[in-house]
Short mmCIF file of C-alpha atoms in Angstrom, two decimals:
data_model
loop_
_atom_site.label_atom_id
_atom_site.label_comp_id
_atom_site.label_asym_id
_atom_site.label_seq_id
_atom_site.Cartn_x
_atom_site.Cartn_y
_atom_site.Cartn_z
CA MET A 1 94.02 130.32 73.72
CA SER A 2 96.44 129.11 76.58
CA LYS A 3 99.74 128.68 76.47
CA HIS A 4 101.20 125.19 76.79
CA TYR A 5 104.33 124.64 79.23
CA ALA A 6 107.45 122.31 78.34
CA LEU A 7 109.97 121.12 80.61
CA VAL A 8 113.77 120.32 79.24
CA ILE A 9 116.09 118.48 81.42
CA ASP A 10 119.62 118.01 79.86
CA ASP A 11 123.06 118.99 81.61
CA GLU A 12 124.15 120.32 78.53
CA ARG A 13 123.66 124.09 78.11
CA ASP A 14 123.57 124.11 74.39
CA ILE A 15 121.17 121.26 74.14
CA ARG A 16 118.96 123.59 76.58
CA GLU A 17 119.33 126.64 74.61
CA LEU A 18 118.50 124.77 71.17
CA LEU A 19 115.44 123.19 72.53
CA THR A 20 114.49 126.29 74.03
CA LEU A 21 114.81 128.39 70.89
CA THR A 22 113.07 125.92 69.05
CA LEU A 23 110.18 124.85 71.13
CA GLY A 24 109.72 128.65 71.77
CA ARG A 25 109.06 129.15 67.85
CA MET A 26 106.40 126.90 68.22
CA ASP A 27 104.42 129.05 70.94
CA LEU A 28 105.52 126.75 73.72
CA ILE A 29 106.98 128.48 77.14
CA VAL A 30 109.98 126.44 78.07
CA GLU A 31 111.20 125.75 81.33
CA THR A 32 114.51 123.79 81.92
CA ALA A 33 116.57 121.62 84.31
CA ALA A 34 120.08 120.50 84.39
CA THR A 35 119.58 117.39 87.18
CA VAL A 36 117.15 115.21 88.47
CA ALA A 37 116.58 116.81 91.86
CA GLU A 38 115.84 119.98 89.52
CA ALA A 39 113.35 118.31 87.51
CA ARG A 40 111.78 116.55 90.36
CA GLN A 41 111.33 120.21 91.81
CA ARG A 42 109.78 121.70 88.81
CA LEU A 43 107.64 118.84 87.90
CA THR A 44 105.99 119.81 91.62
CA GLU A 45 105.64 123.47 90.78
CA ARG A 46 103.27 123.52 87.52
CA ARG A 47 101.81 121.11 84.99
CA TYR A 48 103.64 120.35 81.66
CA ALA A 49 102.04 119.72 78.27
CA LEU A 50 105.26 117.49 77.64
CA CYS A 51 108.70 116.80 78.48
CA PHE A 52 112.15 116.26 77.28
CA THR A 53 114.83 114.45 79.48
CA ASP A 54 118.38 113.66 78.54
CA MET A 55 119.52 109.90 79.43
CA ARG A 56 122.40 110.75 81.48
CA LEU A 57 122.33 113.44 84.18
CA PRO A 58 124.84 114.44 86.84
CA ASP A 59 122.91 113.00 90.00
CA GLY A 60 120.89 110.16 88.25
CA SER A 61 119.19 109.00 84.74
CA GLY A 62 116.52 110.30 82.36
CA GLN A 63 115.01 106.72 83.14
CA GLU A 64 114.51 108.13 86.85
CA ILE A 65 112.53 110.91 85.49
CA ILE A 66 110.49 108.84 82.85
CA ALA A 67 109.22 106.75 85.80
CA LEU A 68 108.50 109.31 87.94
CA VAL A 69 106.01 111.25 85.19
CA ALA A 70 104.62 107.85 84.32
CA ALA A 71 103.52 107.18 87.97
CA GLN A 72 102.73 110.85 89.29
CA TYR A 73 102.06 112.79 85.97
CA PRO A 74 100.42 110.67 83.53
CA GLU A 75 98.69 113.11 81.37
CA THR A 76 102.16 114.67 80.59
CA PRO A 77 103.90 112.88 77.55
CA ILE A 78 107.86 112.60 78.20
CA ALA A 79 110.12 111.86 75.38
CA MET A 80 113.94 110.63 75.89
CA ILE A 81 117.22 112.37 74.55
CA THR A 82 119.34 109.79 73.43
CA ALA A 83 122.98 109.68 71.82
CA TYR A 84 122.75 108.82 68.00
CA GLY A 85 122.18 105.22 67.37
CA ASN A 86 121.84 104.17 70.80
CA VAL A 87 118.76 101.81 70.24
CA ASP A 88 119.26 99.97 73.88
CA ALA A 89 118.58 103.38 75.56
CA ALA A 90 115.74 104.14 73.41
CA VAL A 91 113.92 100.82 74.00
CA ASP A 92 114.44 101.19 77.60
CA ALA A 93 113.09 104.56 77.62
CA LEU A 94 109.90 103.33 75.63
CA LYS A 95 109.74 100.48 78.33
CA ALA A 96 109.75 102.67 81.28
CA GLY A 97 106.95 105.17 79.87
CA ALA A 98 108.49 107.67 77.47
CA PHE A 99 106.15 108.40 74.64
CA ASP A 100 109.13 108.33 72.05
CA PHE A 101 112.24 109.52 71.86
CA VAL A 102 115.00 111.84 69.83
CA SER A 103 118.45 111.37 69.00
CA LYS A 104 121.06 113.95 69.26
CA PRO A 105 121.88 116.21 66.86
CA VAL A 106 118.53 117.10 66.94
CA ASP A 107 116.71 116.88 63.62
CA ILE A 108 114.50 120.37 63.79
CA SER A 109 111.77 118.48 61.46
CA VAL A 110 111.47 115.25 63.58
CA LEU A 111 111.11 117.52 67.00
CA ARG A 112 108.55 119.34 65.55
CA ARG A 113 106.55 116.23 64.72
CA LEU A 114 107.37 114.86 67.81
CA VAL A 115 105.88 118.03 69.61
CA GLN A 116 102.70 118.33 67.62
CA THR A 117 102.47 114.46 68.52
CA ALA A 118 102.94 115.12 72.19
CA LEU A 119 100.49 117.99 72.27
CA LYS A 120 97.76 116.17 70.94
CA LEU A 121 98.03 113.37 73.37
CA SER A 122 98.46 115.80 76.17
CA GLU A 123 95.07 117.17 75.35
CA GLU A 124 93.64 113.66 75.23
CA LYS A 125 94.82 112.41 78.73
CA ARG A 126 93.82 115.91 80.36
CA ALA A 127 90.35 115.52 78.82
CA GLU A 128 90.00 111.91 80.21
CA GLN A 129 91.34 113.44 83.56
CA SER A 130 88.69 116.24 83.63
CA ASN A 131 85.81 113.84 82.81
CA SER A 132 86.94 111.17 85.28
CA GLY A 133 83.77 111.46 87.23
CA SER A 134 82.01 109.82 84.34
CA LYS A 135 83.96 106.91 84.98
CA LEU A 136 81.84 105.88 87.68
CA ILE A 137 79.17 104.66 85.80
CA GLY A 138 75.77 103.70 87.00
CA ASP A 139 72.41 105.44 87.91
CA SER A 140 71.50 102.98 90.67
CA ALA A 141 70.72 104.26 94.37
CA PRO A 142 73.94 102.94 95.64
CA MET A 143 76.29 104.74 93.08
CA ASN A 144 74.50 107.84 93.37
CA GLU A 145 75.14 107.56 97.28
CA LEU A 146 78.51 107.10 96.77
CA ARG A 147 79.14 109.89 93.90
CA ALA A 148 77.43 112.27 96.63
CA THR A 149 79.71 110.99 99.43
CA ILE A 150 82.73 111.42 97.22
CA ALA A 151 81.99 115.08 96.87
CA LYS A 152 81.60 115.51 100.23
CA VAL A 153 85.12 113.81 101.49
CA ALA A 154 86.60 115.37 98.66
CA ARG A 155 86.62 118.64 100.37
CA SER A 156 88.17 117.69 103.50
CA GLN A 157 91.93 116.54 104.37
CA ALA A 158 90.46 113.73 106.54
CA PRO A 159 91.72 110.26 106.04
CA VAL A 160 89.43 108.08 104.31
CA TYR A 161 89.57 104.45 104.44
CA ILE A 162 87.91 102.81 101.23
CA ALA A 163 86.11 99.42 101.76
CA GLY A 164 85.09 96.90 99.17
CA GLU A 165 85.50 93.84 97.39
CA SER A 166 88.10 93.46 94.75
CA GLY A 167 87.23 94.79 91.51
CA THR A 168 84.70 97.52 92.49
CA GLY A 169 86.77 100.39 91.64
CA LYS A 170 88.35 101.30 94.91
CA GLU A 171 91.33 103.13 93.26
CA LEU A 172 89.27 104.63 90.83
CA VAL A 173 87.13 106.28 93.95
CA ALA A 174 90.34 107.25 95.19
CA ARG A 175 91.73 109.27 92.19
CA LEU A 176 88.20 111.24 92.37
CA ILE A 177 88.64 111.85 95.94
CA HIS A 178 92.12 113.72 95.04
CA GLU A 179 90.92 115.14 91.86
CA LEU A 180 87.68 116.63 93.19
CA GLY A 181 89.70 118.26 96.17
CA PRO A 182 92.25 121.07 96.81
CA ARG A 183 95.06 118.89 96.17
CA SER A 184 94.13 117.84 92.92
CA THR A 185 97.27 119.69 90.90
CA ALA A 186 99.93 118.00 93.53
CA PRO A 187 100.70 114.36 92.94
CA PHE A 188 98.36 111.37 93.44
CA VAL A 189 100.77 108.47 94.18
CA PRO A 190 99.01 104.94 94.48
CA VAL A 191 100.84 102.02 96.12
CA ASN A 192 100.11 98.54 96.43
CA CYS A 193 101.23 97.68 100.35
CA GLY A 194 101.32 93.68 99.05
CA ALA A 195 103.66 94.09 96.28
CA ILE A 196 106.52 95.45 98.21
CA PRO A 197 108.43 93.32 99.82
CA SER A 198 109.23 93.54 103.57
CA GLU A 199 112.49 94.20 103.77
CA LEU A 200 112.28 96.75 101.32
CA MET A 201 109.27 98.57 102.43
CA GLU A 202 110.86 101.30 104.98
CA SER A 203 113.24 102.64 102.23
CA GLU A 204 110.13 102.56 99.62
CA PHE A 205 107.78 104.88 101.82
CA PHE A 206 110.32 106.73 103.75
CA GLY A 207 113.57 106.91 101.52
CA HIS A 208 117.13 106.67 102.21
CA LYS A 209 120.51 108.19 102.49
CA ARG A 210 123.66 107.11 100.25
CA GLY A 211 125.48 104.65 102.37
CA SER A 212 122.62 103.97 104.80
CA PHE A 213 123.07 100.17 103.85
CA THR A 214 124.44 97.73 101.09
CA GLY A 215 123.43 99.08 97.86
CA ALA A 216 122.14 102.41 98.67
CA GLN A 217 124.81 104.27 96.13
CA THR A 218 122.60 107.60 96.03
CA ASP A 219 119.97 109.37 98.06
CA LYS A 220 116.58 108.23 97.37
CA ASP A 221 113.48 109.99 98.08
CA GLY A 222 110.47 107.64 99.52
CA LEU A 223 106.89 107.52 98.46
CA PHE A 224 105.91 109.98 101.01
CA HIS A 225 108.21 112.69 99.71
CA ALA A 226 106.79 111.74 96.10
CA ALA A 227 103.21 112.72 97.16
CA GLN A 228 104.12 115.95 99.20
CA GLY A 229 101.33 118.15 99.04
CA GLY A 230 99.23 115.59 97.13
CA THR A 231 97.59 112.22 98.00
CA LEU A 232 99.28 108.95 99.07
CA PHE A 233 96.81 106.09 98.36
CA LEU A 234 97.62 102.90 100.07
CA ASP A 235 96.03 100.11 98.37
CA GLU A 236 95.49 96.67 100.26
CA VAL A 237 96.53 98.48 103.41
CA ALA A 238 95.94 95.40 105.36
CA GLU A 239 99.01 93.68 103.48
CA LEU A 240 101.49 95.79 105.95
CA PRO A 241 103.46 93.70 108.17
CA MET A 242 103.28 94.75 111.82
CA HIS A 243 106.87 96.89 111.88
CA MET A 244 105.70 99.02 109.11
CA GLN A 245 102.10 99.58 110.51
CA VAL A 246 103.95 101.04 113.66
CA LYS A 247 106.28 103.25 111.53
CA LEU A 248 103.08 104.28 109.44
CA LEU A 249 101.21 105.38 112.57
CA ARG A 250 103.99 107.65 113.76
CA VAL A 251 104.35 109.43 110.35
CA ILE A 252 100.71 109.97 110.63
CA GLN A 253 100.99 111.40 114.15
CA GLU A 254 103.94 113.44 113.44
CA LYS A 255 103.51 114.55 109.97
CA ALA A 256 107.36 113.64 109.35
CA VAL A 257 109.36 110.77 107.88
CA ARG A 258 113.10 110.23 108.45
CA PRO A 259 114.81 108.49 105.62
CA ILE A 260 117.28 105.31 106.42
CA GLY A 261 120.29 106.63 107.49
CA ALA A 262 119.16 110.29 108.20
CA ARG A 263 119.65 112.06 111.56
CA ALA A 264 116.61 114.05 111.48
CA GLU A 265 113.05 114.06 110.36
CA VAL A 266 111.61 115.63 107.33
CA GLY A 267 108.28 117.53 107.61
CA VAL A 268 105.44 115.88 104.82
CA ASP A 269 102.27 117.44 103.85
CA VAL A 270 100.29 114.26 102.34
CA ARG A 271 96.57 113.26 102.52
CA ILE A 272 96.29 109.44 103.57
CA LEU A 273 93.65 107.26 101.53
CA SER A 274 93.70 103.80 102.06
CA ALA A 275 91.81 100.64 100.90
CA THR A 276 91.56 96.91 101.16
CA HIS A 277 88.92 93.99 100.14
CA LYS A 278 89.54 92.34 103.57
CA ASN A 279 87.46 93.15 106.73
CA LEU A 280 89.99 95.34 108.31
CA ALA A 281 87.59 95.66 111.66
CA ARG A 282 88.01 91.71 112.01
CA LEU A 283 91.62 91.88 111.41
CA VAL A 284 91.87 94.31 114.18
CA GLU A 285 89.55 92.01 116.65
CA LEU A 286 92.13 88.91 115.63
CA GLY A 287 94.99 91.16 116.52
CA SER A 288 96.58 91.18 112.96
CA PHE A 289 96.28 94.93 112.32
CA ARG A 290 96.77 97.74 115.02
CA GLN A 291 93.58 99.16 116.37
CA ASP A 292 95.35 102.74 116.95
CA LEU A 293 96.20 102.81 113.43
CA PHE A 294 92.94 101.42 112.14
CA TYR A 295 91.33 104.62 114.16
CA ARG A 296 93.79 107.00 112.28
CA ILE A 297 93.37 105.87 108.71
CA ASN A 298 89.41 105.16 109.21
CA VAL A 299 88.37 108.72 110.05
CA ILE A 300 86.00 108.56 107.33
CA GLU A 301 84.95 105.47 106.09
CA LEU A 302 83.62 105.03 102.22
CA LYS A 303 81.96 101.72 101.31
CA VAL A 304 81.98 101.02 97.25
CA PRO A 305 79.44 98.37 96.60
CA PRO A 306 79.68 95.15 94.63
CA LEU A 307 78.53 95.09 91.44
CA ARG A 308 75.41 92.09 92.62
CA ASP A 309 73.80 95.13 94.77
CA ARG A 310 73.39 97.47 91.73
CA ARG A 311 72.75 95.02 89.11
CA GLU A 312 70.41 97.47 87.04
CA ASP A 313 73.84 99.22 86.24
CA ILE A 314 75.41 96.29 84.50
CA PRO A 315 73.56 97.08 80.86
CA LYS A 316 75.04 100.66 81.01
CA LEU A 317 78.44 99.13 82.20
CA ALA A 318 78.38 96.38 79.49
CA GLY A 319 77.79 98.90 76.70
CA ARG A 320 80.57 101.12 77.85
CA VAL A 321 82.99 98.17 78.02
CA LEU A 322 81.61 97.01 74.42
CA GLU A 323 82.04 100.55 73.10
CA ARG A 324 85.63 100.60 74.35
CA LEU A 325 86.49 97.30 73.13
CA GLY A 326 85.05 97.84 69.77
CA LYS A 327 87.19 101.13 69.56
CA ASP A 328 90.35 99.01 70.63
CA ASN A 329 89.93 96.32 67.81
CA GLY A 330 88.81 99.33 65.15
CA THR A 331 84.91 97.81 64.71
CA ALA A 332 81.68 98.62 65.78
CA PRO A 333 80.62 97.72 69.42
CA ALA A 334 79.69 94.25 69.52
CA ARG A 335 75.85 93.61 70.75
CA LEU A 336 74.35 91.52 73.51
CA GLU A 337 71.61 89.15 72.53
CA PRO A 338 68.52 89.78 74.85
CA GLU A 339 69.58 86.13 76.47
CA ALA A 340 72.89 87.32 77.13
CA LEU A 341 71.86 90.19 78.77
CA LYS A 342 69.63 88.19 80.97
CA ALA A 343 72.57 85.99 82.14
CA LEU A 344 74.69 88.96 82.66
CA LEU A 345 71.75 90.44 85.01
CA SER A 346 71.29 87.14 86.94
CA TYR A 347 74.98 86.29 87.36
CA ASP A 348 76.74 87.40 91.00
CA PHE A 349 80.04 88.33 89.63
CA PRO A 350 82.32 87.81 92.33
CA GLY A 351 85.04 89.87 90.47
CA ASN A 352 82.84 92.74 90.52
CA VAL A 353 83.38 95.28 87.61
CA ARG A 354 86.76 93.74 86.38
CA GLU A 355 85.18 90.47 85.81
CA LEU A 356 82.32 91.86 84.16
CA GLU A 357 85.26 93.46 81.99
CA ASN A 358 86.88 90.01 81.22
CA VAL A 359 83.87 88.02 80.50
CA LEU A 360 83.19 90.77 77.91
CA GLU A 361 86.56 90.75 76.44
CA ARG A 362 86.36 86.87 75.99
CA ALA A 363 82.98 87.14 74.52
CA VAL A 364 83.85 89.59 71.88
CA ALA A 365 86.84 87.57 70.81
CA LEU A 366 84.64 84.16 70.83
CA CYS A 367 81.21 85.37 69.09
CA GLU A 368 79.86 85.44 65.40
CA ASN A 369 78.79 88.29 63.42
CA ASN A 370 79.36 90.89 66.24
CA SER A 371 76.61 89.33 68.18
CA ILE A 372 77.28 88.19 71.74
CA GLY A 373 74.87 84.93 72.71
CA ILE A 374 74.69 83.32 75.96
CA GLY A 375 77.01 80.87 75.23
CA ASP A 376 80.18 83.25 74.18
CA LEU A 377 79.62 84.36 77.93
CA ARG A 378 80.91 81.05 79.30
CA LEU A 379 79.34 81.92 82.78
CA ALA A 380 80.26 78.96 85.23
CA ALA A 381 76.80 77.94 86.27
CA GLY A 382 78.29 76.48 89.52
CA GLU A 383 80.47 79.85 90.25
CA ARG A 384 77.53 81.31 92.20
CA ALA A 385 77.95 78.52 94.86
CA ALA A 386 81.59 79.12 95.21
CA SER A 387 81.63 82.68 94.93
CA VAL A 388 79.64 82.79 98.39
CA ALA A 389 81.46 80.30 99.83
CA ALA A 390 84.87 82.30 99.22
CA GLU A 391 83.36 85.39 99.99
CA ALA A 392 82.32 84.01 103.73
CA TRP A 393 86.14 82.70 103.96
CA ALA A 394 87.06 86.34 102.96
CA ASN A 395 85.28 87.89 105.75
CA THR A 396 87.07 85.08 108.36
CA PRO A 397 90.51 86.31 107.96
CA THR A 398 93.27 84.02 109.68
CA PRO A 399 94.18 85.57 113.01
CA THR A 400 97.93 85.35 112.58
CA ALA A 401 99.71 88.31 112.30
CA GLY A 402 101.83 89.81 109.49
CA ALA A 403 101.13 90.44 105.87
CA TYR A 404 102.56 87.19 104.73
CA ALA A 405 100.90 84.99 106.95
CA GLU A 406 100.13 81.41 105.76
CA PRO A 407 96.12 81.30 105.61
CA ARG A 408 94.10 78.31 106.53
CA PRO A 409 93.11 75.99 103.77
CA PRO A 410 89.98 76.93 101.96
CA ALA A 411 86.60 75.58 102.69
CA TYR A 412 86.82 73.30 99.53
CA ALA A 413 90.21 71.74 99.79
CA ALA A 414 90.44 68.40 98.63
CA GLU A 415 89.48 66.01 101.28
CA PRO A 416 91.98 63.68 102.79
CA PRO A 417 92.23 60.15 101.29
CA GLU A 418 89.99 57.89 103.41
CA ASP A 419 92.65 55.44 103.70
CA GLU A 420 93.39 54.41 107.43
CA GLY A 421 97.03 54.25 107.08
CA PHE A 422 99.76 57.01 107.02
CA PRO A 423 101.05 58.34 103.22
CA SER A 424 104.33 56.75 102.90
CA ASP A 425 105.45 60.38 101.37
CA LEU A 426 103.83 62.91 103.52
CA ALA A 427 105.07 65.75 101.60
CA ALA A 428 104.07 64.50 98.12
CA ALA A 429 100.60 63.86 99.77
CA VAL A 430 100.11 67.44 100.90
CA ALA A 431 101.14 68.75 97.56
CA GLU A 432 98.68 66.76 95.88
CA THR A 433 96.12 68.09 98.12
CA GLU A 434 96.99 71.55 97.71
CA ARG A 435 97.11 70.92 93.72
CA ALA A 436 93.87 69.61 93.63
CA ALA A 437 92.54 72.56 95.68
CA ILE A 438 94.42 74.82 93.37
CA MET A 439 93.44 73.69 90.14
CA LYS A 440 89.19 73.47 91.31
CA ALA A 441 89.90 76.99 92.06
CA LEU A 442 91.61 78.08 88.96
CA GLU A 443 89.30 76.07 87.04
CA ALA A 444 86.36 77.69 88.74
CA THR A 445 87.62 81.04 87.82
CA ARG A 446 88.68 79.86 84.24
CA TRP A 447 92.47 80.58 85.10
CA ASN A 448 91.68 84.11 86.50
CA ARG A 449 94.67 84.04 88.83
CA THR A 450 93.35 86.93 91.05
CA ALA A 451 89.96 85.42 91.62
CA ALA A 452 91.49 81.93 92.08
CA ALA A 453 93.85 83.84 94.87
CA LYS A 454 90.82 85.26 96.51
CA GLN A 455 88.76 82.12 96.41
CA LEU A 456 91.62 80.51 98.10
CA GLY A 457 92.25 83.14 100.75
CA LEU A 458 95.64 83.96 99.30
CA THR A 459 97.29 87.03 98.08
CA LEU A 460 98.16 86.75 94.59
CA ARG A 461 101.93 86.60 95.69
CA GLN A 462 101.48 83.58 97.48
CA LEU A 463 99.54 81.82 94.60
CA ARG A 464 102.20 82.48 92.22
CA TYR A 465 104.64 81.06 94.37
CA ARG A 466 102.33 77.98 95.12
CA LEU A 467 102.13 77.73 90.98
CA GLU A 468 105.81 77.76 90.45
CA LYS A 469 106.57 75.28 93.63
CA LEU A 470 103.85 73.00 92.29
CA GLY A 471 104.83 73.41 88.37
CA ILE A 472 101.47 74.51 87.50
CA GLU A 473 101.58 76.56 83.98
#
């Protein structure tokens, strides 16, 4: 039986020695670190079955380590070591991604139970990871072709551009490329380019030096450094503003980054995978995405098929989703009545697999006797036409450059009033027109904000801003 490794991060030598001795008696090989920097280095060198970190460290906090492990090493359970009675720190640790906490002075019996739970959790997560290929569910020709292509591109180190509609599983494909390739033991770092404010992007991607700008109280490593030796996945890469497109192009060409405030560049060894639901080639034609960057990230293009192009996979997908929901609810999986399955097979699913999961989760909650009828699905009859119109709009992006450019009004926006005169309050009239379009999209998507934003040609952030501005709950 292979040995399990544990990492103990604490600046107190007595604590490190106590945990090393105790965990060693539980057949664990223990490695230690006294600082955040040492811990980061250790985590890049080995996979650990579990980690313990102190709350306060000389060069940072345990919260940083917990967030790092949760984001880049999700298969590794991590527990916080807190001062006795510090409930707030324990709660913050759990929110950040810790699976448990242990208080000083350490109770050996409590520690043993915690370790047993952590090892079981670690094994379960590793088993899930090793079976990740099975998450690409479906035996249709498009899915078999996709799996074959993933196996080929995984062996390469070339950048891969993953194209596909929202909800098709582009991040899952990116993770599989990483896990099947030679970088599988190194970090996989996903980043949603549309979720990072423009003014913070350079710091997030490349890091910064202490004192380089107001609020930079310590050195910070960027996402490229976090992915060193592994894979950086740029999701929604079309949302990158132009100034970041220029900087990203240089990093890819030079294989080096310069943190804000640093005098010299630092070499990086990172494979770039990128994805977006938008038509990136059209954005290049319209001048809102750099052509040279497009060619750099699009060395290999991989298309993820929409669910409507592989309808024969729907029964198997639905079965897996219902099994998972039953397990989560502690019940037997719900059954799909024949008419309900027929309705699913004829539905276009503009939100793809993600929408199928949402539809079934709602149906499980609404159905009687654990049997899902066609009425429990609540599929909108008119949504197919709306989804077709929305898809046509999504493939005709605005020519305005920049990640946060305002899109044109959607094709189905409310018609202006036929009154020949001018409105007495233009702002109110515009707001009312905007409200009508948003409400129509929300009702058509059953208040799924992500799907509604797509229909309106907005980013999710832009839709949230408008909802707040218009007072729509």
